[in-house]
Amino acid sequence: ESWNTLFSDLISTAFPFTPWIFSIRDPIEVVVSVMEDPNPPTWYKYPNTASNPFAPFIGHELGLIDSPGYHFSSFYMAFCEAIMRLNQKNGAIVFYEELPGAVWEVIAPHFGLSITDKEIIRMTEVKKYYSKSTYKDTILFSQDTLQKHERINNGVKAFVNEYARPLFNLMLSKRYIQSK
């Protein structure tokens, strides 16, 4: 779950030499997925500070602006900030769109693992299916980036682009930090 990111520095303190990877995704795509989820993550479900168990960990008061876009952006920014506080020598940031290729190009080498050609073929095959479909109800994956950008509310989009996008762009600029 994404809320675990808020506590990544605590985990890093407990395991200071453990390599880490974060996969990041465009904030517009994430906010649309979160807002359309019939059971959204807890951090998004409860926008008012009193009932949101994660509000104390984002660094500012949530209720300042009553907007789903601002609420989402507050958490997205806190997730990015938590990742950037980590020891960069141990980490790598992977852009969601680069999966599964990043598994054998960046992730496996980062953890000292090797991937066989057979495993690469299998991962490439699995990528064809929607990751949240069930075994009984397998759904082919279709890229929906443009549709998400088209169906987002302009007010939400404005908040996400103003607050979350700058940190996303900063994370993209740091995405291939290799451990030493």
Backbone as JSON Lines, residues from 0, in Angstrom:
{"i":0,"aa":"E","n":[0.83,-1.18,0.0],"ca":[0.0,0.0,0.0],"c":[0.88,1.26,0.0]}
{"i":1,"aa":"S","n":[0.42,2.28,-0.66],"ca":[1.21,3.49,-0.8],"c":[1.5,4.19,0.52]}
{"i":2,"aa":"W","n":[0.63,4.08,1.52],"ca":[0.85,4.77,2.78],"c":[2.13,4.32,3.47]}
{"i":3,"aa":"N","n":[2.59,3.12,3.19],"ca":[3.84,2.64,3.79],"c":[5.02,3.56,3.46]}
{"i":4,"aa":"T","n":[4.91,4.23,2.33],"ca":[5.98,5.14,1.9],"c":[6.23,6.22,2.95]}
{"i":5,"aa":"L","n":[5.18,6.64,3.64],"ca":[5.33,7.68,4.67],"c":[6.29,7.26,5.77]}
{"i":6,"aa":"F","n":[6.49,5.96,5.92],"ca":[7.34,5.43,6.99],"c":[8.63,4.82,6.45]}
{"i":7,"aa":"S","n":[8.97,5.14,5.21],"ca":[10.16,4.54,4.6],"c":[11.45,4.93,5.3]}
{"i":8,"aa":"D","n":[11.52,6.15,5.87],"ca":[12.75,6.5,6.58],"c":[12.9,5.69,7.86]}
{"i":9,"aa":"L","n":[11.81,5.32,8.5],"ca":[11.88,4.46,9.68],"c":[12.39,3.08,9.29]}
{"i":10,"aa":"I","n":[11.88,2.55,8.19],"ca":[12.33,1.25,7.69],"c":[13.8,1.33,7.29]}
{"i":11,"aa":"S","n":[14.18,2.42,6.64],"ca":[15.57,2.61,6.22],"c":[16.51,2.71,7.41]}
{"i":12,"aa":"T","n":[16.05,3.31,8.49],"ca":[16.87,3.39,9.7],"c":[17.1,2.0,10.28]}
{"i":13,"aa":"A","n":[16.08,1.17,10.24],"ca":[16.19,-0.2,10.75],"c":[17.08,-1.06,9.85]}
{"i":14,"aa":"F","n":[17.08,-0.77,8.56],"ca":[17.84,-1.56,7.58],"c":[18.65,-0.6,6.7]}
{"i":15,"aa":"P","n":[19.67,0.04,7.26],"ca":[20.36,1.13,6.55],"c":[21.11,0.73,5.29]}
{"i":16,"aa":"F","n":[21.47,-0.52,5.13],"ca":[22.25,-0.92,3.96],"c":[21.42,-1.72,2.95]}
{"i":17,"aa":"T","n":[20.14,-1.81,3.19],"ca":[19.26,-2.58,2.31],"c":[18.9,-1.75,1.08]}
{"i":18,"aa":"P","n":[19.12,-2.32,-0.11],"ca":[18.74,-1.59,-1.32],"c":[17.23,-1.45,-1.41]}
{"i":19,"aa":"W","n":[16.8,-0.41,-2.09],"ca":[15.37,-0.16,-2.25],"c":[15.08,0.31,-3.66]}
{"i":20,"aa":"I","n":[13.82,0.11,-4.05],"ca":[13.31,0.56,-5.36],"c":[11.94,1.17,-5.11]}
{"i":21,"aa":"F","n":[11.65,2.28,-5.74],"ca":[10.3,2.82,-5.78],"c":[9.9,2.96,-7.23]}
{"i":22,"aa":"S","n":[8.7,2.53,-7.53],"ca":[8.14,2.73,-8.85],"c":[7.17,3.9,-8.74]}
{"i":23,"aa":"I","n":[7.35,4.9,-9.59],"ca":[6.48,6.07,-9.56],"c":[5.67,6.15,-10.84]}
{"i":24,"aa":"R","n":[4.52,6.79,-10.71],"ca":[3.6,6.91,-11.85],"c":[3.1,8.34,-11.94]}
{"i":25,"aa":"D","n":[2.79,8.78,-13.13],"ca":[2.27,10.12,-13.36],"c":[1.13,10.4,-12.39]}
{"i":26,"aa":"P","n":[1.15,11.54,-11.69],"ca":[0.13,11.81,-10.69],"c":[-1.29,11.92,-11.23]}
{"i":27,"aa":"I","n":[-1.46,12.32,-12.49],"ca":[-2.81,12.36,-13.07],"c":[-3.36,10.94,-13.18]}
{"i":28,"aa":"E","n":[-2.54,10.02,-13.64],"ca":[-2.99,8.63,-13.76],"c":[-3.31,8.05,-12.39]}
{"i":29,"aa":"V","n":[-2.51,8.39,-11.4],"ca":[-2.75,7.88,-10.05],"c":[-4.03,8.47,-9.47]}
{"i":30,"aa":"V","n":[-4.21,9.79,-9.58],"ca":[-5.4,10.4,-8.97],"c":[-6.68,9.87,-9.61]}
{"i":31,"aa":"V","n":[-6.69,9.65,-10.92],"ca":[-7.88,9.12,-11.56],"c":[-8.15,7.7,-11.04]}
{"i":32,"aa":"S","n":[-7.11,6.88,-10.95],"ca":[-7.28,5.53,-10.43],"c":[-7.81,5.55,-9.0]}
{"i":33,"aa":"V","n":[-7.26,6.42,-8.18],"ca":[-7.68,6.52,-6.78],"c":[-9.12,7.0,-6.68]}
{"i":34,"aa":"M","n":[-9.46,8.04,-7.43],"ca":[-10.81,8.61,-7.35],"c":[-11.87,7.66,-7.91]}
{"i":35,"aa":"E","n":[-11.5,6.82,-8.87],"ca":[-12.47,5.91,-9.47],"c":[-12.54,4.56,-8.77]}
{"i":36,"aa":"D","n":[-11.65,4.34,-7.83],"ca":[-11.61,3.07,-7.1],"c":[-12.82,2.98,-6.16]}
{"i":37,"aa":"P","n":[-13.62,1.92,-6.26],"ca":[-14.76,1.79,-5.36],"c":[-14.35,1.66,-3.89]}
{"i":38,"aa":"N","n":[-13.13,1.23,-3.66],"ca":[-12.6,1.14,-2.3],"c":[-11.21,1.79,-2.28]}
{"i":39,"aa":"P","n":[-11.17,3.14,-2.3],"ca":[-9.89,3.84,-2.39],"c":[-9.02,3.62,-1.15]}
{"i":40,"aa":"P","n":[-7.74,3.93,-1.25],"ca":[-6.86,3.76,-0.11],"c":[-7.33,4.61,1.08]}
{"i":41,"aa":"T","n":[-7.03,4.15,2.26],"ca":[-7.45,4.82,3.49],"c":[-7.02,6.28,3.52]}
{"i":42,"aa":"W","n":[-5.82,6.57,3.07],"ca":[-5.32,7.95,3.11],"c":[-6.17,8.88,2.25]}
{"i":43,"aa":"Y","n":[-6.82,8.35,1.22],"ca":[-7.68,9.19,0.38],"c":[-9.13,9.17,0.84]}
{"i":44,"aa":"K","n":[-9.52,8.07,1.43],"ca":[-10.92,7.87,1.85],"c":[-11.4,8.9,2.86]}
{"i":45,"aa":"Y","n":[-10.51,9.34,3.7],"ca":[-10.89,10.22,4.82],"c":[-10.19,11.57,4.7]}
{"i":46,"aa":"P","n":[-10.79,12.49,3.95],"ca":[-10.12,13.77,3.7],"c":[-10.01,14.68,4.92]}
{"i":47,"aa":"N","n":[-10.85,14.49,5.94],"ca":[-10.73,15.42,7.05],"c":[-9.74,14.89,8.09]}
{"i":48,"aa":"T","n":[-8.95,15.75,8.62],"ca":[-7.83,15.41,9.49],"c":[-8.23,14.52,10.66]}
{"i":49,"aa":"A","n":[-9.37,14.75,11.25],"ca":[-9.76,14.02,12.45],"c":[-9.92,12.52,12.2]}
{"i":50,"aa":"S","n":[-10.36,12.13,11.03],"ca":[-10.6,10.72,10.77],"c":[-9.56,10.05,9.87]}
{"i":51,"aa":"N","n":[-8.56,10.79,9.45],"ca":[-7.54,10.24,8.57],"c":[-6.31,9.85,9.41]}
{"i":52,"aa":"P","n":[-6.06,8.54,9.56],"ca":[-4.95,8.12,10.42],"c":[-3.57,8.53,9.9]}
{"i":53,"aa":"F","n":[-3.48,8.91,8.63],"ca":[-2.18,9.26,8.06],"c":[-1.92,10.76,7.98]}
{"i":54,"aa":"A","n":[-2.92,11.55,8.29],"ca":[-2.79,13.01,8.21],"c":[-1.62,13.55,9.02]}
{"i":55,"aa":"P","n":[-1.36,13.05,10.22],"ca":[-0.23,13.61,10.99],"c":[1.14,13.4,10.34]}
{"i":56,"aa":"F","n":[1.21,12.53,9.36],"ca":[2.49,12.18,8.76],"c":[2.78,12.87,7.43]}
{"i":57,"aa":"I","n":[1.91,13.78,7.0],"ca":[2.16,14.41,5.7],"c":[2.79,15.78,5.8]}
{"i":58,"aa":"G","n":[2.96,16.31,6.99],"ca":[3.72,17.55,7.15],"c":[2.93,18.83,7.15]}
{"i":59,"aa":"H","n":[1.63,18.79,6.93],"ca":[0.81,19.99,7.02],"c":[-0.65,19.59,7.25]}
{"i":60,"aa":"E","n":[-1.46,20.54,7.58],"ca":[-2.86,20.27,7.86],"c":[-3.64,20.05,6.57]}
{"i":61,"aa":"L","n":[-4.41,18.98,6.55],"ca":[-5.16,18.63,5.34],"c":[-6.3,19.57,5.02]}
{"i":62,"aa":"G","n":[-7.02,20.03,6.0],"ca":[-8.24,20.77,5.76],"c":[-8.06,22.19,5.26]}
{"i":63,"aa":"L","n":[-6.85,22.61,4.91],"ca":[-6.61,23.98,4.48],"c":[-7.41,24.34,3.22]}
{"i":64,"aa":"I","n":[-7.46,23.43,2.29],"ca":[-8.21,23.64,1.06],"c":[-9.11,22.42,0.86]}
{"i":65,"aa":"D","n":[-10.4,22.64,0.74],"ca":[-11.35,21.54,0.61],"c":[-11.5,21.16,-0.86]}
{"i":66,"aa":"S","n":[-10.59,20.32,-1.32],"ca":[-10.59,19.89,-2.72],"c":[-10.0,18.49,-2.81]}
{"i":67,"aa":"P","n":[-10.65,17.58,-3.55],"ca":[-10.06,16.25,-3.74],"c":[-8.67,16.32,-4.37]}
{"i":68,"aa":"G","n":[-8.47,17.27,-5.29],"ca":[-7.16,17.42,-5.93],"c":[-6.08,17.85,-4.95]}
{"i":69,"aa":"Y","n":[-6.42,18.76,-4.05],"ca":[-5.47,19.2,-3.04],"c":[-5.18,18.07,-2.05]}
{"i":70,"aa":"H","n":[-6.23,17.37,-1.64],"ca":[-6.07,16.25,-0.7],"c":[-5.15,15.19,-1.3]}
{"i":71,"aa":"F","n":[-5.42,14.77,-2.54],"ca":[-4.58,13.79,-3.21],"c":[-3.15,14.3,-3.33]}
{"i":72,"aa":"S","n":[-2.99,15.54,-3.79],"ca":[-1.66,16.11,-4.0],"c":[-0.86,16.17,-2.71]}
{"i":73,"aa":"S","n":[-1.52,16.46,-1.61],"ca":[-0.84,16.51,-0.31],"c":[-0.17,15.18,0.0]}
{"i":74,"aa":"F","n":[-0.88,14.1,-0.25],"ca":[-0.3,12.78,0.01],"c":[0.73,12.4,-1.03]}
{"i":75,"aa":"Y","n":[0.46,12.67,-2.29],"ca":[1.42,12.34,-3.34],"c":[2.75,13.05,-3.07]}
{"i":76,"aa":"M","n":[2.67,14.32,-2.69],"ca":[3.88,15.08,-2.37],"c":[4.59,14.47,-1.17]}
{"i":77,"aa":"A","n":[3.85,14.08,-0.14],"ca":[4.46,13.48,1.05],"c":[5.15,12.16,0.7]}
{"i":78,"aa":"F","n":[4.54,11.38,-0.2],"ca":[5.18,10.13,-0.62],"c":[6.5,10.43,-1.33]}
{"i":79,"aa":"C","n":[6.49,11.37,-2.25],"ca":[7.72,11.74,-2.98],"c":[8.78,12.28,-2.02]}
{"i":80,"aa":"E","n":[8.39,13.13,-1.1],"ca":[9.34,13.7,-0.14],"c":[9.96,12.61,0.74]}
{"i":81,"aa":"A","n":[9.15,11.63,1.15],"ca":[9.67,10.53,1.96],"c":[10.71,9.73,1.18]}
{"i":82,"aa":"I","n":[10.45,9.48,-0.09],"ca":[11.4,8.74,-0.92],"c":[12.7,9.53,-1.08]}
{"i":83,"aa":"M","n":[12.59,10.83,-1.29],"ca":[13.79,11.64,-1.5],"c":[14.62,11.81,-0.23]}
{"i":84,"aa":"R","n":[14.04,11.54,0.94],"ca":[14.81,11.6,2.19],"c":[15.68,10.36,2.39]}
{"i":85,"aa":"L","n":[15.43,9.32,1.64],"ca":[16.18,8.08,1.81],"c":[17.61,8.22,1.3]}
{"i":86,"aa":"N","n":[18.47,7.32,1.77],"ca":[19.85,7.28,1.32],"c":[19.85,6.91,-0.17]}
{"i":87,"aa":"Q","n":[20.16,7.88,-1.0],"ca":[20.08,7.69,-2.45],"c":[21.09,6.67,-2.96]}
{"i":88,"aa":"K","n":[22.17,6.41,-2.2],"ca":[23.14,5.41,-2.64],"c":[22.53,4.01,-2.67]}
{"i":89,"aa":"N","n":[21.51,3.79,-1.85],"ca":[20.89,2.46,-1.77],"c":[19.71,2.28,-2.7]}
{"i":90,"aa":"G","n":[19.32,3.33,-3.41],"ca":[18.05,3.26,-4.09],"c":[18.06,3.48,-5.58]}
{"i":91,"aa":"A","n":[16.92,3.16,-6.15],"ca":[16.64,3.42,-7.55],"c":[15.16,3.76,-7.68]}
{"i":92,"aa":"I","n":[14.86,4.69,-8.54],"ca":[13.48,5.09,-8.81],"c":[13.18,4.68,-10.24]}
{"i":93,"aa":"V","n":[12.09,3.96,-10.4],"ca":[11.71,3.43,-11.71],"c":[10.36,4.02,-12.11]}
{"i":94,"aa":"F","n":[10.28,4.5,-13.31],"ca":[9.04,5.03,-13.84],"c":[8.13,3.85,-14.21]}
{"i":95,"aa":"Y","n":[6.91,3.9,-13.77],"ca":[5.92,2.84,-13.98],"c":[5.86,2.41,-15.45]}
{"i":96,"aa":"E","n":[5.9,3.37,-16.35],"ca":[5.77,3.08,-17.79],"c":[6.94,2.25,-18.31]}
{"i":97,"aa":"E","n":[8.03,2.18,-17.58],"ca":[9.21,1.43,-18.04],"c":[9.16,-0.04,-17.63]}
{"i":98,"aa":"L","n":[8.1,-0.42,-16.91],"ca":[7.94,-1.82,-16.53],"c":[7.32,-2.59,-17.7]}
{"i":99,"aa":"P","n":[7.62,-3.83,-17.93],"ca":[8.47,-4.68,-17.12],"c":[9.95,-4.59,-17.46]}
{"i":100,"aa":"G","n":[10.32,-3.89,-18.55],"ca":[11.73,-3.83,-18.96],"c":[12.67,-3.41,-17.85]}
{"i":101,"aa":"A","n":[12.22,-2.5,-16.99],"ca":[13.06,-2.04,-15.88],"c":[13.37,-3.17,-14.9]}
{"i":102,"aa":"V","n":[12.56,-4.23,-14.9],"ca":[12.83,-5.35,-13.98],"c":[14.18,-5.96,-14.3]}
{"i":103,"aa":"W","n":[14.46,-6.26,-15.56],"ca":[15.74,-6.88,-15.9],"c":[16.83,-5.86,-16.19]}
{"i":104,"aa":"E","n":[16.46,-4.63,-16.51],"ca":[17.47,-3.62,-16.81],"c":[17.97,-2.88,-15.58]}
{"i":105,"aa":"V","n":[17.1,-2.65,-14.59],"ca":[17.44,-1.83,-13.43],"c":[17.24,-2.57,-12.1]}
{"i":106,"aa":"I","n":[16.05,-3.13,-11.9],"ca":[15.68,-3.68,-10.6],"c":[16.5,-4.91,-10.24]}
{"i":107,"aa":"A","n":[16.52,-5.91,-11.1],"ca":[17.27,-7.13,-10.8],"c":[18.76,-6.84,-10.55]}
{"i":108,"aa":"P","n":[19.43,-6.08,-11.44],"ca":[20.84,-5.77,-11.17],"c":[21.03,-5.0,-9.86]}
{"i":109,"aa":"H","n":[20.09,-4.11,-9.55],"ca":[20.18,-3.32,-8.32],"c":[20.2,-4.22,-7.08]}
{"i":110,"aa":"F","n":[19.46,-5.32,-7.14],"ca":[19.41,-6.27,-6.01],"c":[20.38,-7.43,-6.19]}
{"i":111,"aa":"G","n":[21.23,-7.37,-7.22],"ca":[22.21,-8.42,-7.45],"c":[21.59,-9.7,-7.97]}
{"i":112,"aa":"L","n":[20.49,-9.59,-8.68],"ca":[19.8,-10.76,-9.22],"c":[20.01,-10.86,-10.72]}
{"i":113,"aa":"S","n":[19.92,-12.06,-11.23],"ca":[19.98,-12.24,-12.68],"c":[18.63,-12.78,-13.14]}
{"i":114,"aa":"I","n":[18.26,-12.41,-14.33],"ca":[16.98,-12.8,-14.92],"c":[17.28,-13.6,-16.18]}
{"i":115,"aa":"T","n":[16.66,-14.75,-16.3],"ca":[16.87,-15.58,-17.49],"c":[16.01,-15.07,-18.66]}
{"i":116,"aa":"D","n":[16.37,-15.49,-19.85],"ca":[15.58,-15.13,-21.02],"c":[14.15,-15.66,-20.89]}
{"i":117,"aa":"K","n":[14.02,-16.85,-20.32],"ca":[12.7,-17.45,-20.13],"c":[11.86,-16.58,-19.19]}
{"i":118,"aa":"E","n":[12.46,-16.04,-18.14],"ca":[11.74,-15.17,-17.2],"c":[11.35,-13.85,-17.86]}
{"i":119,"aa":"I","n":[12.22,-13.33,-18.69],"ca":[11.9,-12.1,-19.41],"c":[10.71,-12.32,-20.34]}
{"i":120,"aa":"I","n":[10.71,-13.44,-21.05],"ca":[9.58,-13.77,-21.93],"c":[8.3,-13.88,-21.13]}
{"i":121,"aa":"R","n":[8.36,-14.54,-19.98],"ca":[7.17,-14.71,-19.14],"c":[6.65,-13.35,-18.64]}
{"i":122,"aa":"M","n":[7.55,-12.49,-18.17],"ca":[7.13,-11.16,-17.7],"c":[6.51,-10.34,-18.83]}
{"i":123,"aa":"T","n":[7.08,-10.46,-20.01],"ca":[6.55,-9.74,-21.17],"c":[5.15,-10.25,-21.52]}
{"i":124,"aa":"E","n":[4.93,-11.54,-21.39],"ca":[3.61,-12.12,-21.64],"c":[2.6,-11.65,-20.59]}
{"i":125,"aa":"V","n":[2.98,-11.67,-19.34],"ca":[2.09,-11.29,-18.25],"c":[1.7,-9.82,-18.37]}
{"i":126,"aa":"K","n":[2.58,-8.99,-18.9],"ca":[2.29,-7.56,-19.05],"c":[1.07,-7.3,-19.94]}
{"i":127,"aa":"K","n":[0.7,-8.26,-20.73],"ca":[-0.44,-8.11,-21.63],"c":[-1.78,-8.07,-20.89]}
{"i":128,"aa":"Y","n":[-1.77,-8.44,-19.61],"ca":[-3.01,-8.56,-18.85],"c":[-3.11,-7.49,-17.76]}
{"i":129,"aa":"Y","n":[-4.32,-7.05,-17.52],"ca":[-4.59,-6.06,-16.48],"c":[-4.2,-6.67,-15.13]}
{"i":130,"aa":"S","n":[-3.37,-5.98,-14.39],"ca":[-2.8,-6.53,-13.16],"c":[-3.82,-6.78,-12.05]}
{"i":131,"aa":"K","n":[-4.95,-6.09,-12.08],"ca":[-5.94,-6.26,-11.02],"c":[-7.07,-7.21,-11.4]}
{"i":132,"aa":"S","n":[-6.96,-7.83,-12.57],"ca":[-8.0,-8.79,-12.94],"c":[-7.76,-10.08,-12.16]}
{"i":133,"aa":"T","n":[-8.83,-10.81,-11.94],"ca":[-8.72,-12.06,-11.19],"c":[-8.35,-13.2,-12.13]}
{"i":134,"aa":"Y","n":[-7.93,-14.29,-11.55],"ca":[-7.55,-15.45,-12.34],"c":[-8.71,-15.94,-13.2]}
{"i":135,"aa":"K","n":[-9.92,-15.9,-12.63],"ca":[-11.1,-16.35,-13.35],"c":[-11.55,-15.34,-14.41]}
{"i":136,"aa":"D","n":[-11.24,-14.07,-14.18],"ca":[-11.73,-12.99,-15.04],"c":[-10.55,-12.21,-15.63]}
{"i":137,"aa":"T","n":[-9.74,-12.9,-16.4],"ca":[-8.55,-12.28,-16.97],"c":[-8.94,-11.24,-18.02]}
{"i":138,"aa":"I","n":[-8.39,-10.04,-17.86],"ca":[-8.7,-8.93,-18.76],"c":[-7.4,-8.49,-19.44]}
{"i":139,"aa":"L","n":[-7.45,-8.34,-20.75],"ca":[-6.28,-7.83,-21.46],"c":[-6.06,-6.37,-21.08]}
{"i":140,"aa":"F","n":[-4.8,-6.0,-20.91],"ca":[-4.45,-4.64,-20.55],"c":[-4.5,-3.75,-21.77]}
{"i":141,"aa":"S","n":[-5.07,-2.57,-21.6],"ca":[-5.0,-1.57,-22.67],"c":[-4.57,-0.25,-22.04]}
{"i":142,"aa":"Q","n":[-3.63,0.37,-22.66],"ca":[-3.09,1.64,-22.15],"c":[-4.21,2.68,-22.1]}
{"i":143,"aa":"D","n":[-4.38,3.32,-20.95],"ca":[-5.48,4.28,-20.79],"c":[-5.01,5.65,-20.33]}
{"i":144,"aa":"T","n":[-3.75,5.96,-20.57],"ca":[-3.19,7.24,-20.14],"c":[-3.98,8.42,-20.7]}
{"i":145,"aa":"L","n":[-4.21,8.43,-22.0],"ca":[-4.93,9.55,-22.62],"c":[-6.35,9.68,-22.08]}
{"i":146,"aa":"Q","n":[-7.02,8.54,-21.9],"ca":[-8.39,8.58,-21.38],"c":[-8.42,9.15,-19.96]}
{"i":147,"aa":"K","n":[-7.44,8.8,-19.15],"ca":[-7.4,9.33,-17.79],"c":[-7.19,10.84,-17.81]}
{"i":148,"aa":"H","n":[-6.33,11.3,-18.67],"ca":[-6.09,12.74,-18.78],"c":[-7.32,13.47,-19.3]}
{"i":149,"aa":"E","n":[-8.13,12.8,-20.11],"ca":[-9.33,13.42,-20.65],"c":[-10.49,13.43,-19.66]}
{"i":150,"aa":"R","n":[-10.58,12.43,-18.81],"ca":[-11.76,12.36,-17.94],"c":[-11.56,12.95,-16.55]}
{"i":151,"aa":"I","n":[-10.4,13.5,-16.27],"ca":[-10.18,14.11,-14.96],"c":[-10.84,15.49,-14.9]}
{"i":152,"aa":"N","n":[-11.4,15.78,-13.77],"ca":[-12.02,17.08,-13.51],"c":[-10.94,18.16,-13.6]}
{"i":153,"aa":"N","n":[-11.23,19.29,-14.26],"ca":[-10.24,20.35,-14.45],"c":[-9.73,20.93,-13.13]}
{"i":154,"aa":"G","n":[-10.6,21.03,-12.13],"ca":[-10.19,21.54,-10.82],"c":[-9.18,20.62,-10.16]}
{"i":155,"aa":"V","n":[-9.44,19.32,-10.21],"ca":[-8.52,18.33,-9.65],"c":[-7.21,18.37,-10.43]}
{"i":156,"aa":"K","n":[-7.31,18.42,-11.75],"ca":[-6.12,18.47,-12.6],"c":[-5.24,19.68,-12.26]}
{"i":157,"aa":"A","n":[-5.86,20.82,-12.02],"ca":[-5.1,22.03,-11.7],"c":[-4.3,21.86,-10.41]}
{"i":158,"aa":"F","n":[-4.94,21.32,-9.37],"ca":[-4.23,21.09,-8.1],"c":[-3.1,20.08,-8.28]}
{"i":159,"aa":"V","n":[-3.38,18.99,-8.98],"ca":[-2.36,17.96,-9.19],"c":[-1.18,18.53,-9.96]}
{"i":160,"aa":"N","n":[-1.45,19.3,-11.01],"ca":[-0.36,19.86,-11.8],"c":[0.43,20.92,-11.03]}
{"i":161,"aa":"E","n":[-0.25,21.66,-10.18],"ca":[0.45,22.7,-9.41],"c":[1.26,22.13,-8.25]}
{"i":162,"aa":"Y","n":[0.72,21.16,-7.55],"ca":[1.37,20.66,-6.33],"c":[2.13,19.34,-6.52]}
{"i":163,"aa":"A","n":[1.51,18.34,-7.12],"ca":[2.13,17.02,-7.22],"c":[3.11,16.91,-8.38]}
{"i":164,"aa":"R","n":[2.77,17.49,-9.52],"ca":[3.61,17.32,-10.71],"c":[5.06,17.76,-10.52]}
{"i":165,"aa":"P","n":[5.35,18.91,-9.86],"ca":[6.76,19.28,-9.69],"c":[7.59,18.22,-8.96]}
{"i":166,"aa":"L","n":[7.01,17.57,-7.96],"ca":[7.76,16.52,-7.26],"c":[7.88,15.27,-8.12]}
{"i":167,"aa":"F","n":[6.86,14.95,-8.88],"ca":[6.94,13.83,-9.81],"c":[8.07,14.06,-10.81]}
{"i":168,"aa":"N","n":[8.15,15.28,-11.37],"ca":[9.21,15.6,-12.33],"c":[10.58,15.51,-11.68]}
{"i":169,"aa":"L","n":[10.69,15.94,-10.44],"ca":[11.96,15.83,-9.72],"c":[12.33,14.36,-9.53]}
{"i":170,"aa":"M","n":[11.34,13.54,-9.18],"ca":[11.59,12.11,-9.0],"c":[12.04,11.49,-10.32]}
{"i":171,"aa":"L","n":[11.43,11.88,-11.42],"ca":[11.84,11.35,-12.73],"c":[13.3,11.67,-13.02]}
{"i":172,"aa":"S","n":[13.73,12.85,-12.62],"ca":[15.11,13.25,-12.88],"c":[16.1,12.43,-12.05]}
{"i":173,"aa":"K","n":[15.63,11.76,-11.01],"ca":[16.49,10.97,-10.14],"c":[16.24,9.46,-10.31]}
{"i":174,"aa":"R","n":[15.56,9.05,-11.34],"ca":[15.05,7.68,-11.38],"c":[16.07,6.57,-11.46]}
{"i":175,"aa":"Y","n":[17.26,6.81,-11.98],"ca":[18.22,5.72,-12.07],"c":[19.41,5.94,-11.15]}
{"i":176,"aa":"I","n":[19.13,6.09,-9.91],"ca":[20.2,6.23,-8.91],"c":[20.68,4.82,-8.61]}
{"i":177,"aa":"Q","n":[21.92,4.54,-8.87],"ca":[22.43,3.19,-8.68],"c":[23.18,3.07,-7.37]}
{"i":178,"aa":"S","n":[23.04,1.91,-6.73],"ca":[23.74,1.67,-5.47],"c":[25.23,1.47,-5.75]}
{"i":179,"aa":"K","n":[26.02,1.7,-4.72],"ca":[27.48,1.58,-4.89],"c":[28.02,0.5,-3.97]}
